[in-house]
């Protein structure tokens, strides 16, 4: 079977690595898997292809498409900072040689000018769509937070700060509904929560669409436990008896990442112990960390997997405070490194951690729950803590390895092709 993955993000960092690891896992299973990306470093032998060629016109086109697509947002000068993708413009790939040769086209995150809604409809192939955020079934937002208008048609969009109904969000949701109705889409949400949200949207057509809930994957060859004291030494982190509490990919300016809840949890922990040194990676406003002066280390933006593996391994606890997340890749990476996780028992993250076995799944969305989780794990006797770290690693490898998830997708591909 020939599978073509279409992806609009960088493959070698962030969310795009889930695509890359799945592709690599499929090839190990003997599947003819290819990736066509807007932001890839081409490697034909490894099955990686880019829409950006060596010619200047192709580079210019891929840089201009997302800018042109966002022009529609100029009509909404009060729009807030949350991501909203109209999905009007994109690449016409129906005649691309890789698309024509594929038995199945597998869509991933296809925004940023990769594909517009009409481009998807024109592919004329059986489609598998890994749902990595809410965009495929909303009017343009990628996470709805407390808005449920995507279930009834959108309009008066809180991201656009629009009072009108209809507006751009309702028109784009209607366009998706019309374009996708007759398409042979096999939806593959990466968490049970995403599957539930998808089924509530008018974009989902029960008569013609199938939903196959398949988790995201992590490369277990890259994420595994390192010796804790050595990891701290190599990163220059304290190794003086204080507990190290790590968090990452919690952009403090992003409302659905839950940094406000985590700030309050840290205040509670400061008042009631234990003695903690906090470690952060990713984009965090230094001003937001001012109350922790002398009690934290900011590692900055980390792309190197070996460095990230050391950070996870050095920590006693990993905290993921997201209030809305499709999956939670950093949670699984931490678990793969044997580090127990504290998160909220809600949305995509709630399906990853087994409460009191591989971590602590706190009631949503109270900071007190996060603080209680950190206290619980930090207070575990050595034998109980060792059992939790072992369970975290075991659950990560059994449920989320690239090999396991690739096997689920291979079975889905075979099911689709055998039904034709």
GROMACS .gro file of N, CA and C in nm, residues 195-257:
model
  189
  195UNK      N    1  -1.237   1.297   1.986
  195UNK     CA    2  -1.341   1.221   1.916
  195UNK      C    3  -1.480   1.268   1.958
  196UNK      N    4  -1.499   1.292   2.087
  196UNK     CA    5  -1.629   1.340   2.135
  196UNK      C    6  -1.662   1.477   2.077
  197UNK      N    7  -1.563   1.567   2.075
  197UNK     CA    8  -1.586   1.700   2.018
  197UNK      C    9  -1.620   1.692   1.870
  198UNK      N   10  -1.547   1.609   1.797
  198UNK     CA   11  -1.572   1.594   1.653
  198UNK      C   12  -1.716   1.551   1.626
  199UNK      N   13  -1.764   1.455   1.702
  199UNK     CA   14  -1.899   1.403   1.679
  199UNK      C   15  -2.008   1.506   1.707
  200UNK      N   16  -1.975   1.611   1.781
  200UNK     CA   17  -2.074   1.715   1.810
  200UNK      C   18  -2.081   1.823   1.702
  201UNK      N   19  -1.986   1.822   1.608
  201UNK     CA   20  -1.980   1.925   1.506
  201UNK      C   21  -2.063   1.887   1.384
  202UNK      N   22  -2.127   1.985   1.320
  202UNK     CA   23  -2.201   1.954   1.196
  202UNK      C   24  -2.111   1.912   1.080
  203UNK      N   25  -1.979   1.928   1.094
  203UNK     CA   26  -1.886   1.881   0.991
  203UNK      C   27  -1.887   1.728   0.983
  204UNK      N   28  -1.911   1.664   1.096
  204UNK     CA   29  -1.913   1.517   1.101
  204UNK      C   30  -2.045   1.465   1.045
  205UNK      N   31  -2.036   1.375   0.949
  205UNK     CA   32  -2.154   1.315   0.886
  205UNK      C   33  -2.157   1.166   0.922
  206UNK      N   34  -2.239   1.128   1.018
  206UNK     CA   35  -2.239   0.988   1.063
  206UNK      C   36  -2.262   0.887   0.952
  207UNK      N   37  -2.339   0.925   0.850
  207UNK     CA   38  -2.370   0.829   0.744
  207UNK      C   39  -2.251   0.798   0.656
  208UNK      N   40  -2.160   0.894   0.639
  208UNK     CA   41  -2.051   0.873   0.545
  208UNK      C   42  -1.913   0.876   0.604
  209UNK      N   43  -1.902   0.917   0.731
  209UNK     CA   44  -1.771   0.930   0.794
  209UNK      C   45  -1.754   0.825   0.903
  210UNK      N   46  -1.632   0.778   0.920
  210UNK     CA   47  -1.600   0.687   1.029
  210UNK      C   48  -1.502   0.755   1.123
  211UNK      N   49  -1.512   0.724   1.251
  211UNK     CA   50  -1.422   0.780   1.351
  211UNK      C   51  -1.342   0.665   1.412
  212UNK      N   52  -1.211   0.675   1.403
  212UNK     CA   53  -1.121   0.574   1.458
  212UNK      C   54  -1.027   0.646   1.555
  213UNK      N   55  -1.051   0.631   1.684
  213UNK     CA   56  -0.970   0.704   1.781
  213UNK      C   57  -0.835   0.635   1.796
  214UNK      N   58  -0.729   0.703   1.751
  214UNK     CA   59  -0.593   0.649   1.756
  214UNK      C   60  -0.504   0.754   1.821
  215UNK      N   61  -0.432   0.715   1.923
  215UNK     CA   62  -0.350   0.809   1.998
  215UNK      C   63  -0.232   0.860   1.914
  216UNK      N   64  -0.174   0.969   1.961
  216UNK     CA   65  -0.049   1.020   1.904
  216UNK      C   66   0.065   0.928   1.947
  217UNK      N   67   0.180   0.942   1.883
  217UNK     CA   68   0.292   0.854   1.918
  217UNK      C   69   0.417   0.933   1.953
  218UNK      N   70   0.507   0.867   2.024
  218UNK     CA   71   0.636   0.922   2.063
  218UNK      C   72   0.743   0.819   2.033
  219UNK      N   73   0.858   0.865   1.990
  219UNK     CA   74   0.970   0.776   1.959
  219UNK      C   75   1.039   0.734   2.088
  220UNK      N   76   1.019   0.610   2.129
  220UNK     CA   77   1.075   0.562   2.254
  220UNK      C   78   1.226   0.540   2.247
  221UNK      N   79   1.282   0.541   2.127
  221UNK     CA   80   1.427   0.533   2.114
  221UNK      C   81   1.494   0.665   2.150
  222UNK      N   82   1.416   0.774   2.150
  222UNK     CA   83   1.468   0.906   2.184
  222UNK      C   84   1.439   0.944   2.328
  223UNK      N   85   1.331   0.890   2.383
  223UNK     CA   86   1.290   0.927   2.518
  223UNK      C   87   1.289   0.804   2.607
  224UNK      N   88   1.384   0.801   2.699
  224UNK     CA   89   1.400   0.690   2.793
  224UNK      C   90   1.470   0.745   2.917
  225UNK      N   91   1.463   0.674   3.030
  225UNK     CA   92   1.520   0.728   3.154
  225UNK      C   93   1.672   0.737   3.150
  226UNK      N   94   1.723   0.851   3.194
  226UNK     CA   95   1.865   0.870   3.222
  226UNK      C   96   1.882   0.870   3.374
  227UNK      N   97   2.003   0.842   3.421
  227UNK     CA   98   2.029   0.845   3.565
  227UNK      C   99   2.006   0.986   3.617
  228UNK      N  100   1.922   1.000   3.720
  228UNK     CA  101   1.873   1.130   3.764
  228UNK      C  102   1.985   1.224   3.808
  229UNK      N  103   2.075   1.177   3.891
  229UNK     CA  104   2.181   1.266   3.941
  229UNK      C  105   2.274   1.309   3.828
  230UNK      N  106   2.304   1.219   3.737
  230UNK     CA  107   2.389   1.254   3.624
  230UNK      C  108   2.318   1.355   3.534
  231UNK      N  109   2.190   1.337   3.513
  231UNK     CA  110   2.114   1.432   3.431
  231UNK      C  111   2.118   1.571   3.491
  232UNK      N  112   2.100   1.580   3.623
  232UNK     CA  113   2.105   1.711   3.689
  232UNK      C  114   2.243   1.774   3.676
  233UNK      N  115   2.344   1.692   3.692
  233UNK     CA  116   2.480   1.744   3.681
  233UNK      C  117   2.507   1.798   3.541
  234UNK      N  118   2.465   1.725   3.439
  234UNK     CA  119   2.492   1.767   3.302
  234UNK      C  120   2.415   1.893   3.264
  235UNK      N  121   2.300   1.916   3.326
  235UNK     CA  122   2.221   2.036   3.296
  235UNK      C  123   2.250   2.151   3.391
  236UNK      N  124   2.334   2.127   3.490
  236UNK     CA  125   2.364   2.232   3.587
  236UNK      C  126   2.249   2.262   3.679
  237UNK      N  127   2.167   2.162   3.708
  237UNK     CA  128   2.052   2.180   3.796
  237UNK      C  129   2.086   2.139   3.938
  238UNK      N  130   2.017   2.194   4.037
  238UNK     CA  131   2.047   2.161   4.177
  238UNK      C  132   2.030   2.012   4.205
  239UNK      N  133   2.119   1.959   4.284
  239UNK     CA  134   2.111   1.819   4.326
  239UNK      C  135   2.143   1.814   4.475
  240UNK      N  136   2.065   1.891   4.549
  240UNK     CA  137   2.094   1.914   4.691
  240UNK      C  138   1.981   1.869   4.782
  241UNK      N  139   1.897   1.781   4.733
  241UNK     CA  140   1.786   1.733   4.814
  241UNK      C  141   1.653   1.798   4.783
  242UNK      N  142   1.657   1.914   4.717
  242UNK     CA  143   1.530   1.976   4.677
  242UNK      C  144   1.464   1.895   4.565
  243UNK      N  145   1.333   1.898   4.562
  243UNK     CA  146   1.260   1.832   4.455
  243UNK      C  147   1.264   1.921   4.331
  244UNK      N  148   1.287   1.859   4.215
  244UNK     CA  149   1.284   1.932   4.089
  244UNK      C  150   1.149   1.908   4.021
  245UNK      N  151   1.078   2.017   3.997
  245UNK     CA  152   0.947   2.010   3.932
  245UNK      C  153   0.959   2.078   3.796
  246UNK      N  154   0.940   2.001   3.692
  246UNK     CA  155   0.960   2.047   3.554
  246UNK      C  156   0.826   2.075   3.487
  247UNK      N  157   0.823   2.176   3.403
  247UNK     CA  158   0.709   2.198   3.314
  247UNK      C  159   0.763   2.254   3.184
  248UNK      N  160   0.689   2.231   3.076
  248UNK     CA  161   0.739   2.277   2.947
  248UNK      C  162   0.629   2.290   2.845
  249UNK      N  163   0.661   2.364   2.737
  249UNK     CA  164   0.564   2.391   2.631
  249UNK      C  165   0.438   2.454   2.688
  250UNK      N  166   0.457   2.541   2.790
  250UNK     CA  167   0.341   2.609   2.851
  250UNK      C  168   0.352   2.757   2.823
  251UNK      N  169   0.347   2.794   2.698
  251UNK     CA  170   0.350   2.934   2.657
  251UNK      C  171   0.262   3.017   2.750
  252UNK      N  172   0.324   3.105   2.829
  252UNK     CA  173   0.250   3.179   2.930
  252UNK      C  174   0.148   3.275   2.871
  253UNK      N  175   0.161   3.303   2.740
  253UNK     CA  176   0.065   3.393   2.674
  253UNK      C  177  -0.051   3.316   2.611
  254UNK      N  178  -0.047   3.185   2.618
  254UNK     CA  179  -0.148   3.101   2.553
  254UNK      C  180  -0.252   3.058   2.656
  255UNK      N  181  -0.376   3.102   2.645
  255UNK     CA  182  -0.473   3.077   2.752
  255UNK      C  183  -0.504   2.931   2.776
  256UNK      N  184  -0.497   2.845   2.673
  256UNK     CA  185  -0.535   2.706   2.696
  256UNK      C  186  -0.422   2.621   2.752
  257UNK      N  187  -0.303   2.680   2.769
  257UNK     CA  188  -0.192   2.605   2.828
  257UNK      C  189  -0.195   2.604   2.981
   0.00000   0.00000   0.00000
